[in-house]
Tab-separated table of C-alpha atoms in Angstrom:
chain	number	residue	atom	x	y	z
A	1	UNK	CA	106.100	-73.895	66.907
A	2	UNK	CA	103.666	-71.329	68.697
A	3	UNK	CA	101.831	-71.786	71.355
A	4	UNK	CA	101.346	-75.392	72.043
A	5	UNK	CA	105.377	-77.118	71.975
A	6	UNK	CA	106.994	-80.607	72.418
A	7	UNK	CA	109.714	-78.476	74.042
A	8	UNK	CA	113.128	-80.315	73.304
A	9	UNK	CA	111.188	-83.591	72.364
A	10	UNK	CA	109.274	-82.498	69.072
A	11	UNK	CA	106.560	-84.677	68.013
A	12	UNK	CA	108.372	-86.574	65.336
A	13	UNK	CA	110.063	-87.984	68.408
A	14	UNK	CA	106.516	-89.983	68.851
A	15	UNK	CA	106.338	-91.069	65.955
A	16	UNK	CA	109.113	-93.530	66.489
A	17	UNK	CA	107.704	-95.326	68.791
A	18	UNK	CA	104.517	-97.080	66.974
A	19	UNK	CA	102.201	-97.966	70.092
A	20	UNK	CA	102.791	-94.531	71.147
A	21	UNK	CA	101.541	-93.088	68.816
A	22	UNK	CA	98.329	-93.068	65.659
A	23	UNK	CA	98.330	-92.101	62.402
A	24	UNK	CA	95.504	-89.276	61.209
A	25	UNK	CA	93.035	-92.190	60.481
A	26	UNK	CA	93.443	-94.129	63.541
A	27	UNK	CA	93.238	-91.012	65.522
A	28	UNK	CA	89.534	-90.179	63.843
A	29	UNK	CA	88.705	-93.812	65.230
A	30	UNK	CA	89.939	-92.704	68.488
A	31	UNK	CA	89.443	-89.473	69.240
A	32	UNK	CA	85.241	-91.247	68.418
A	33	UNK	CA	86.269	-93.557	71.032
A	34	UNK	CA	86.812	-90.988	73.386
A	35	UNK	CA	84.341	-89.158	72.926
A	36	UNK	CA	81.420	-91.320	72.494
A	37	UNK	CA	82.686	-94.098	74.771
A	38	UNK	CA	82.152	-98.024	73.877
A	39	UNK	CA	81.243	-98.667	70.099
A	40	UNK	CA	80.830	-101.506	67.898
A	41	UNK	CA	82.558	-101.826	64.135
A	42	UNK	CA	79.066	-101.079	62.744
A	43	UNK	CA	78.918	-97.989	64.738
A	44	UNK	CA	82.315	-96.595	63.923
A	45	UNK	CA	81.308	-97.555	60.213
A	46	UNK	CA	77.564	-95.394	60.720
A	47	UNK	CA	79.300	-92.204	62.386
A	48	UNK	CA	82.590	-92.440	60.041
A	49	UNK	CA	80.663	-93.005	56.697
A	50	UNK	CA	83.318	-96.020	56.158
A	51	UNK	CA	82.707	-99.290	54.700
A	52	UNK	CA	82.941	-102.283	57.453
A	53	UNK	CA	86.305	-103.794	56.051
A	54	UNK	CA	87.448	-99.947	56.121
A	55	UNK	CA	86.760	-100.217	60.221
A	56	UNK	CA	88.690	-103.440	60.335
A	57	UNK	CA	91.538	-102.411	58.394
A	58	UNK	CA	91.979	-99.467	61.281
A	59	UNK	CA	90.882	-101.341	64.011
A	60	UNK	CA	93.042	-104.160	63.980
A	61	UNK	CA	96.195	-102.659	64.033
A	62	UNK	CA	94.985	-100.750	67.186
A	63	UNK	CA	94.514	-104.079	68.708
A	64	UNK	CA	97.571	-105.328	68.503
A	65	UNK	CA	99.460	-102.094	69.703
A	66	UNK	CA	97.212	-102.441	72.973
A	67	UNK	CA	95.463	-99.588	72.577
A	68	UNK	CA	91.757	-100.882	72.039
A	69	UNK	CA	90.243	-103.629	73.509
A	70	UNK	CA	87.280	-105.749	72.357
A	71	UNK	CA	84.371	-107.248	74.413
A	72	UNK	CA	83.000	-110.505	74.253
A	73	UNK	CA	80.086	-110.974	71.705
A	74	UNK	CA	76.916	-110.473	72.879
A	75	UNK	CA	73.518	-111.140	71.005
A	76	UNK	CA	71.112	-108.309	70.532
A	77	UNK	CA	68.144	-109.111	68.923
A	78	UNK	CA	67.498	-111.832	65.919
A	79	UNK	CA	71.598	-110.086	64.333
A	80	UNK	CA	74.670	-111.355	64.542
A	81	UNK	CA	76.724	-111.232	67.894
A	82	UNK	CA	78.473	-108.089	67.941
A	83	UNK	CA	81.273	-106.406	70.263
A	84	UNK	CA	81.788	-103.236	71.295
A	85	UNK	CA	85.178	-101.364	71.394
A	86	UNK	CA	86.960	-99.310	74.036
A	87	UNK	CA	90.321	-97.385	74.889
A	88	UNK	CA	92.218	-98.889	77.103
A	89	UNK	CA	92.971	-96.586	79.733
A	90	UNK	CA	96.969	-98.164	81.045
A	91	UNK	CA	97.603	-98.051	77.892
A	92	UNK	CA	99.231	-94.654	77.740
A	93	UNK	CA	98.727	-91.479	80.157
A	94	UNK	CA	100.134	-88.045	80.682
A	95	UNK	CA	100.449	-85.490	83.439
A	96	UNK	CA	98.958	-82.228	83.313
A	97	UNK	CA	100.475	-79.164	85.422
A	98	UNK	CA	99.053	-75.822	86.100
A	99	UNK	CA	101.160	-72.858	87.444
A	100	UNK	CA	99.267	-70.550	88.694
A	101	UNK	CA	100.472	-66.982	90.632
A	102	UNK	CA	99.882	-68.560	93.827
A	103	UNK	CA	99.525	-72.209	92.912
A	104	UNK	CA	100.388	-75.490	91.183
A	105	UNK	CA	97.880	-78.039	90.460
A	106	UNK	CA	98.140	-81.301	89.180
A	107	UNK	CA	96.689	-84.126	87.620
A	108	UNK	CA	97.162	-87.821	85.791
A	109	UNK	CA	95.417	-88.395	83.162
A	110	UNK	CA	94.764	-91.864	81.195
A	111	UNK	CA	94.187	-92.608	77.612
A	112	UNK	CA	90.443	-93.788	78.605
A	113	UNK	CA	90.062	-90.292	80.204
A	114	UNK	CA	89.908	-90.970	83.440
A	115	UNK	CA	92.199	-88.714	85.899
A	116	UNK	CA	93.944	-89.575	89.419
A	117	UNK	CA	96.071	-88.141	91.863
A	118	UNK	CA	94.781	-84.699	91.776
A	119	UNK	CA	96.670	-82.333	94.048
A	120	UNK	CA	96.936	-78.331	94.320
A	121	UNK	CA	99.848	-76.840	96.532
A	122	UNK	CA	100.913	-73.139	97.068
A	123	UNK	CA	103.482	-72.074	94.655
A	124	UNK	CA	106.509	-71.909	97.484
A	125	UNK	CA	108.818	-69.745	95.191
A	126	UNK	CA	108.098	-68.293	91.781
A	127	UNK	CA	111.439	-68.311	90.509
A	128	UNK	CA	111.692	-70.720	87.583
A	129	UNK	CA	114.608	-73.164	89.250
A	130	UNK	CA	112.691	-74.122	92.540
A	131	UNK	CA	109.586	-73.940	90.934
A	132	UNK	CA	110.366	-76.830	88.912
A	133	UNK	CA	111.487	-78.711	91.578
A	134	UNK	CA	108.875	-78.170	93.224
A	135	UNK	CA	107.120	-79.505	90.472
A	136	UNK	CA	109.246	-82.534	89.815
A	137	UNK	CA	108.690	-84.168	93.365
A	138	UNK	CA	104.472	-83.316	92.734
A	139	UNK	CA	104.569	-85.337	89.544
A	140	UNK	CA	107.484	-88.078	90.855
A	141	UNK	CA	104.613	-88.192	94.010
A	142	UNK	CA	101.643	-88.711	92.189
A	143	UNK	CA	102.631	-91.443	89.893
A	144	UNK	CA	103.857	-93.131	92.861
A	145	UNK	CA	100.267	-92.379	94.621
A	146	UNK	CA	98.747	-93.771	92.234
A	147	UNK	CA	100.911	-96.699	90.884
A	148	UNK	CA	100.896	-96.246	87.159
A	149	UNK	CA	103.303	-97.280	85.102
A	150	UNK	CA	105.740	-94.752	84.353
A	151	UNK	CA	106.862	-96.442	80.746
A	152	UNK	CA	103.266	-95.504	79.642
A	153	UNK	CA	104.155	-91.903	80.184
A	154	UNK	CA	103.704	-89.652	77.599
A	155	UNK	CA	104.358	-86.324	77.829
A	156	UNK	CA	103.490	-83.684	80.697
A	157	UNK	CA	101.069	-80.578	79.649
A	158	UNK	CA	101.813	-77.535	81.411
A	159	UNK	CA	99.341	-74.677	81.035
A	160	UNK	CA	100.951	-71.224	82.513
A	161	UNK	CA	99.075	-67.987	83.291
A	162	UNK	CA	99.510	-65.009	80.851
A	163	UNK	CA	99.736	-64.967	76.793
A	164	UNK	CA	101.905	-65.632	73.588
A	165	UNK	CA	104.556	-62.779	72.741
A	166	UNK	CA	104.620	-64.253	69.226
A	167	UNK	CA	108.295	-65.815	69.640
A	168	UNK	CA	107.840	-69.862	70.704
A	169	UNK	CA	106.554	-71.008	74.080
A	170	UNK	CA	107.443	-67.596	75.283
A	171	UNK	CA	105.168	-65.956	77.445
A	172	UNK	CA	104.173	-62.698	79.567
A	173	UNK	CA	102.329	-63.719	82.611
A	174	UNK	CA	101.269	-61.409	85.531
A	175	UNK	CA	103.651	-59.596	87.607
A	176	UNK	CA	103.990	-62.026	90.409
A	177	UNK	CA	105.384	-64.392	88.019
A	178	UNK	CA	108.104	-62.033	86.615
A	179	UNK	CA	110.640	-64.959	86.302
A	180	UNK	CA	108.574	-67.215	84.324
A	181	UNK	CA	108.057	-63.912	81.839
A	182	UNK	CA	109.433	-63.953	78.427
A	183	UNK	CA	111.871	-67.051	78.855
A	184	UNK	CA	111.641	-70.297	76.477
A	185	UNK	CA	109.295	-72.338	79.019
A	186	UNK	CA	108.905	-75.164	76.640
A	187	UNK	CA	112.843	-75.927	76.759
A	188	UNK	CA	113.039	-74.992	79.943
A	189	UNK	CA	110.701	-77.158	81.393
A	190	UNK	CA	112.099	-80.309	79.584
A	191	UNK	CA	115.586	-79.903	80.802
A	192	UNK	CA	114.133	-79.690	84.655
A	193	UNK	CA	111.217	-82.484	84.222
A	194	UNK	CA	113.347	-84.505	81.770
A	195	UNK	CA	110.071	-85.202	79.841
A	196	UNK	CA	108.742	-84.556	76.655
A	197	UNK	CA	106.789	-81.533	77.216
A	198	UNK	CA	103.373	-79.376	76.176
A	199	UNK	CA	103.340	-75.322	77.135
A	200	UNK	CA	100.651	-73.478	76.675
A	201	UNK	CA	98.620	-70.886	78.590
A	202	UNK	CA	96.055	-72.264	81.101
A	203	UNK	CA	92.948	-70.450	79.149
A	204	UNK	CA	93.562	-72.876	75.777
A	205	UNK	CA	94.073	-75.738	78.085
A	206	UNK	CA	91.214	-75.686	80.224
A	207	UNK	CA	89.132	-75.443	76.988
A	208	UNK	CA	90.816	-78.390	75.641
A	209	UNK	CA	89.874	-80.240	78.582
A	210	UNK	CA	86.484	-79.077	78.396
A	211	UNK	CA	86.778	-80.320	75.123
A	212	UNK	CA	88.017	-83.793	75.894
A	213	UNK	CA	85.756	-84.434	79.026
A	214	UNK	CA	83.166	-81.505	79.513
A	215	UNK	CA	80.506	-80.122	77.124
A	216	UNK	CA	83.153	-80.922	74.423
A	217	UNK	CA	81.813	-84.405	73.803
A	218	UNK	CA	78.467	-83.278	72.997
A	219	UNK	CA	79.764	-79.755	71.540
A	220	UNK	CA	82.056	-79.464	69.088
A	221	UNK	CA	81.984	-75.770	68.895
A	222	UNK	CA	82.386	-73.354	72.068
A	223	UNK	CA	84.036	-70.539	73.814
A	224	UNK	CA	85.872	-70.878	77.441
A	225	UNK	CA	85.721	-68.125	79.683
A	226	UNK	CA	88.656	-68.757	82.317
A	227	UNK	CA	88.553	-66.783	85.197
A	228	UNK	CA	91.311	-67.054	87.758
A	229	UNK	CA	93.435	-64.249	89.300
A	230	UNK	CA	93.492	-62.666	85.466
A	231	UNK	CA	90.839	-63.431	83.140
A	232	UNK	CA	90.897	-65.186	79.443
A	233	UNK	CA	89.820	-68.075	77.540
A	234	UNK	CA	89.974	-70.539	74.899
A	235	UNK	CA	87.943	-71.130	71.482
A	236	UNK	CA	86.993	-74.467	70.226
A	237	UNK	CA	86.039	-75.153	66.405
A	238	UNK	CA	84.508	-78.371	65.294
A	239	UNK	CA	87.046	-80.084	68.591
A	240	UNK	CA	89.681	-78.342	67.449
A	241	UNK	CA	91.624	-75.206	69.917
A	242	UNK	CA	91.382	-72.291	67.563
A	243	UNK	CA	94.640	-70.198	68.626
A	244	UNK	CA	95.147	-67.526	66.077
A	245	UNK	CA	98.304	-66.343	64.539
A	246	UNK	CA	100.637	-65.857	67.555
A	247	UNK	CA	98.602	-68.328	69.656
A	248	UNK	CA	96.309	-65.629	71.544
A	249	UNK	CA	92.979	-66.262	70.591
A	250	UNK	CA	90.093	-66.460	73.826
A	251	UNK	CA	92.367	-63.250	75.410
A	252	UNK	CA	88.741	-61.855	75.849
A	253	UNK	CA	90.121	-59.385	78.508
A	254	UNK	CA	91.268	-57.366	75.786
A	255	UNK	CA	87.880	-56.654	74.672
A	256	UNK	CA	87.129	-54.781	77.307
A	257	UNK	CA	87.622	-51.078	77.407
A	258	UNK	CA	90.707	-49.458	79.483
A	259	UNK	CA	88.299	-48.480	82.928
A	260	UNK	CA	85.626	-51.273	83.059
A	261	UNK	CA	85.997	-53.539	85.778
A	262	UNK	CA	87.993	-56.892	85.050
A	263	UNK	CA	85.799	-59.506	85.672
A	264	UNK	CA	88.416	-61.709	87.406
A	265	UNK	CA	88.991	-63.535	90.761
A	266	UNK	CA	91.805	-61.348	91.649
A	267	UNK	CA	89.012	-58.851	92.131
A	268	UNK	CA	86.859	-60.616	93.833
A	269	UNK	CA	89.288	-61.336	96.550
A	270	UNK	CA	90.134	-57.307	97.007
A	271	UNK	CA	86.200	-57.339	97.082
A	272	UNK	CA	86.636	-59.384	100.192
A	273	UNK	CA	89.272	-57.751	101.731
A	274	UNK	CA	86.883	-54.699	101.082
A	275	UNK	CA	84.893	-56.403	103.558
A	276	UNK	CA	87.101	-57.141	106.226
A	277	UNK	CA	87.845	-60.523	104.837
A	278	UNK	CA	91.562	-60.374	103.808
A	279	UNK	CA	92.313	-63.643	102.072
A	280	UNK	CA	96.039	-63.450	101.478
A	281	UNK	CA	95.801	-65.317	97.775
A	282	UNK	CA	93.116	-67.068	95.815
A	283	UNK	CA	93.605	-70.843	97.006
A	284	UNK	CA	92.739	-69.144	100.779
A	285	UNK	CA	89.744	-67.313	99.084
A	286	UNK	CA	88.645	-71.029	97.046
A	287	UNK	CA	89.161	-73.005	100.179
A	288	UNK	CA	86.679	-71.383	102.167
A	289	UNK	CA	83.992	-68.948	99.447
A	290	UNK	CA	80.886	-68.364	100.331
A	291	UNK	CA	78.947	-67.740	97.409
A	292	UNK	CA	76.651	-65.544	99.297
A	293	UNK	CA	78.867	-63.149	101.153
A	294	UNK	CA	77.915	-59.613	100.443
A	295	UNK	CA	81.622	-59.399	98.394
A	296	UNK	CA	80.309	-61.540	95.896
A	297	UNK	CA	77.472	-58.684	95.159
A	298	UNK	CA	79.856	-56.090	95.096
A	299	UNK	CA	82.147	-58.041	92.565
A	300	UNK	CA	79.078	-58.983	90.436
A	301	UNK	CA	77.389	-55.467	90.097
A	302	UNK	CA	80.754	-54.180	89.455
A	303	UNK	CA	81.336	-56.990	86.501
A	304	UNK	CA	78.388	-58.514	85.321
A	305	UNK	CA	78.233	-55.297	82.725
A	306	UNK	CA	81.987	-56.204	81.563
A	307	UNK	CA	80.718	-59.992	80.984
A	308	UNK	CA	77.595	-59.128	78.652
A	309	UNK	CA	80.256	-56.689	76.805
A	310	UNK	CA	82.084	-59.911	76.400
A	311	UNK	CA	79.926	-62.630	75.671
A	312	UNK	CA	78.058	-60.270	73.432
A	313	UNK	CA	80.961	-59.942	71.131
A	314	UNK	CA	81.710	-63.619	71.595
A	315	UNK	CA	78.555	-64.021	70.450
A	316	UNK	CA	78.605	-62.127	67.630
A	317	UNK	CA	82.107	-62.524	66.337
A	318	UNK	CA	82.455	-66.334	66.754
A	319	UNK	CA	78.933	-67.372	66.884
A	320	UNK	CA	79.345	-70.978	68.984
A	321	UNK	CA	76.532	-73.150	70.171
A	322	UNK	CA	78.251	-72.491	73.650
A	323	UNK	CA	80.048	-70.093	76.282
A	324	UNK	CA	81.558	-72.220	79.139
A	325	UNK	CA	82.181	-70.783	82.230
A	326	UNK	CA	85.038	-72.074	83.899
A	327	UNK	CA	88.649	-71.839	84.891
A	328	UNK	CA	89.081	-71.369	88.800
A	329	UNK	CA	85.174	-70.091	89.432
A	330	UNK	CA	83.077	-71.882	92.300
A	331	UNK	CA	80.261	-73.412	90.481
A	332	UNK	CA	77.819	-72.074	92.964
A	333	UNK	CA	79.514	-68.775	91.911
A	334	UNK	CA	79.235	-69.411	88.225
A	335	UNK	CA	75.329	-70.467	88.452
A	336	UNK	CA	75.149	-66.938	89.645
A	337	UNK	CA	77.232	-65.431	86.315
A	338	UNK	CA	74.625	-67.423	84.376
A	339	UNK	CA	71.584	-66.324	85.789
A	340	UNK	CA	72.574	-62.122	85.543
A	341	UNK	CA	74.696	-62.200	82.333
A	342	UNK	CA	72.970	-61.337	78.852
A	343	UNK	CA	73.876	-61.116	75.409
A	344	UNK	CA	73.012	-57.563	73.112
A	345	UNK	CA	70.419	-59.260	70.930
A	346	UNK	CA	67.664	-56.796	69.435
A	347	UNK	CA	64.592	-58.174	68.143
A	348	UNK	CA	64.007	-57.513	63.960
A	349	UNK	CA	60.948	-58.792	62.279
A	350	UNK	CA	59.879	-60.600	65.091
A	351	UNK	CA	63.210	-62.682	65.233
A	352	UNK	CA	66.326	-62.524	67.481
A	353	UNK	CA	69.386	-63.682	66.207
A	354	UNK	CA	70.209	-67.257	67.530
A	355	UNK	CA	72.612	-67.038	70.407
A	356	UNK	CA	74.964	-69.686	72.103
A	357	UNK	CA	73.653	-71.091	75.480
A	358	UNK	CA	76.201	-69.859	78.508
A	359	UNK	CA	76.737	-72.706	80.537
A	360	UNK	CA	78.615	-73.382	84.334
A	361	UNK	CA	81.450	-75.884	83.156
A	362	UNK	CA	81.254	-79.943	84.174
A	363	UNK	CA	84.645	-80.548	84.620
A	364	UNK	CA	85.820	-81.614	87.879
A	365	UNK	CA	88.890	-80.508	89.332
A	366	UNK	CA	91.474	-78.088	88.132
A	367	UNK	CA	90.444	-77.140	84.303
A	368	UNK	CA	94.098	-76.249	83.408
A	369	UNK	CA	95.556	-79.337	85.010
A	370	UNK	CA	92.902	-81.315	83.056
A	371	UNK	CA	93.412	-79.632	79.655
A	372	UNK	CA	97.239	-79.695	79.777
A	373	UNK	CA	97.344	-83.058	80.584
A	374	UNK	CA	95.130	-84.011	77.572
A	375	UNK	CA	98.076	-81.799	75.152
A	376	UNK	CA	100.649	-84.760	75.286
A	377	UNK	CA	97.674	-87.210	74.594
A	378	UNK	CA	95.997	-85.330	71.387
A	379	UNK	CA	99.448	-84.635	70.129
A	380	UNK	CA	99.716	-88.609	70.100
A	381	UNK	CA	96.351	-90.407	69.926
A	382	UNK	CA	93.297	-87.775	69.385
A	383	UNK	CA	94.065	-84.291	67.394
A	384	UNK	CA	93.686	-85.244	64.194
A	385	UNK	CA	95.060	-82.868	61.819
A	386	UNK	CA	92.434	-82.162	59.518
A	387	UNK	CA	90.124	-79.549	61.364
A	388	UNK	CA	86.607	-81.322	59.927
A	389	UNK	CA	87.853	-84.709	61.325
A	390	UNK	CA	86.882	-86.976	58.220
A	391	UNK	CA	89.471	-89.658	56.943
A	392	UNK	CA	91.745	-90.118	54.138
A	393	UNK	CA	92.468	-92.385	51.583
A	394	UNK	CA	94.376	-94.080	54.186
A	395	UNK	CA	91.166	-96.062	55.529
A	396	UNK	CA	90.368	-96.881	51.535
């Protein structure tokens, strides 16, 4: 598998275990769910284009397994009583792990969506060995923190800087994570964690969590600009992560010219140290930015030009309704991005060509962390396989 792996534990592993898992129909019903929150049969049936008994048929078994929950009738109106359904969150939940060159963030994350014991610490040693344990006792920590119930566990999503060689989970991340560089993470990472397990790099993931709990539940089709110490991205199509052949798509640094300025936080904190601020790594820089420090100029003059390149060919290339700014970037500091950064869009009979809207994204916390942990969860409950989401003869 490329890109995106179940590691050791492939996902016909799920499969045996029936409330762990959904088939492509009952996925539709919840990846809806998920997206739309709370909805009655009758709305399922309106957005789905299903008959009612269709609804029931997909519902009910859903039920059972403890993975939707019903509300008490209530009367709206001169109609019948209806209810409204809902995931429910305890049901199942995964972890989500970003390694960063300097960091590791973390996160829970519930079938409902909702997250919990978020927690960033300094990578202490990049080597793959203690790296893992340090990322064992973060994830043993924060289920305890938060007292979830480690049968419900999943998987655990780990989204790694740096992109596909075209051979597995394999990977080629920046230089100061040399050991992590070309090595089968995905098996790996299972062997240390003892988990079923997710790699991918962090640029897909955050855009999957932007899908599953940003802009993503209102747009189905977007771009993800991540900026962190290098810069990439993810594409969305109709929900769906569009990765390419050897899982690389949204590398959007490699649009830009050898010589023009990499618009990346790595930058920015040379920028400061330019100024006589020397940060000594990015999570000093985040802890304390100051969105208007003279730096930030600097950095912006030198890369807003690099960003239209970008965006322009995004724009032209992909055509989304949206470009989502996100990754590691301050939000004061990507409010800035969006009110310098323009798309190549000449005028012809009076027309421009319609462009996506560039946006500051509305996830909060650590966009990797998010998106990785929602990998174990799609590959169970939401990503349905069939990219335009509409059901088989299994709901006839």
């Amino acid at each position: 598998m490329t890109g995106i792996s179940a590691g050791t534990y492939p996902t016909r592993f799920l499969r045996e275990d029936a409330r762990r898992t959904a088939t492509a129909n009952e996925r539709v019903i919840l990846e809806l769910l998920s997206r739309i929150g709370a909805a009655s049969r009758a709305d399922l049936a309106r957005v789905t284009g299903l008959a009612p008994h269709s609804i029931t048929r997909l519902v009910e078994p859903l039920l059972a397994r403890g993975l939707l929950q019903e509300s008490a009738p209530v009367t709206v109106g001169r109609g019948k009583p209806s209810t409204r359904l809902s995931l429910i969150g305890s049901a199942a939940f995964s972890v989500g792990v970003s390694v960063m060159t300097d960091a590791i963030s973390l996160v829970l994350l519930d079938l409902a969506g909702a997250t919990a014991a978020a927690r960033s610490e300094r990578l202490i040693d990049p080597d793959i060995t203690p790296a893992c344990a340090q990322i064992r006792t973060m994830v043993d920590a924060a289920i305890t923190d938060a007292g979830w119930d480690r049968t419900a566990l999943v998987g655990i999503g780990v989204g790694v800087t740096g992109y596909f060689i075209g051979d597995g989970a394999r990977l080629n991340p920046p230089r100061l994570l040399d050991p992590w560089a070309l090595i089968p993470l995905d098996t790996i990472l299972a062997d240390a964690l003892g988990q079923k397990i997710w790699v991918d790099n962090d640029g897909n993931v955050a855009a999957v969590g932007e899908a599953m709990l940003g802009h993503g539940r209102a747009v189905r089709d977007f771009a993800y600009l991540y900026f962190s110490a290098g810069f990439g991205g993810g594409v969305m199509c109709k929900g769906h992560p569009l990765r390419g052949h050897h899982g690389n798509a949204g590398e959007f640094a490699s649009i830009l010219p050898v010589g023009w300025s990499q618009p990346n936080l790595e930058a920015l904190r040379i920028a400061f140290i330019d100024e006589g601020v020397p940060y000594p790594d990015l999570h000093a820089m985040l802890a304390a930015f100051d969105p208007d420090h003279v730096a930030v100029d600097h950095w912006l003059d030198a890369c807003i030009p690099s960003l239209d390149l970008v965006v322009s060919s995004i724009s032209a290339t992909l055509d989304p309704a949206m470009i989502v700014l996100g990754g590691r970037l301050p939000s004061s500091l990507a409010q800035r991005i969006v009110e310098r950064i323009s798309i190549t869009n000449p005028e012809r009979r009076g027309f421009h060509r319609p462009v996506p809207r560039i946006v500051a994204s509305t996830l909060d916390g650590d966009a990797a962390a998010i998106g990785a942990a929602a990998l174990p969860l799609r590959a169970a409950f939401f990503g349905a396989p069939e990219a335009d989401g509409t059901i088989g003869d299994e709901a006839n």
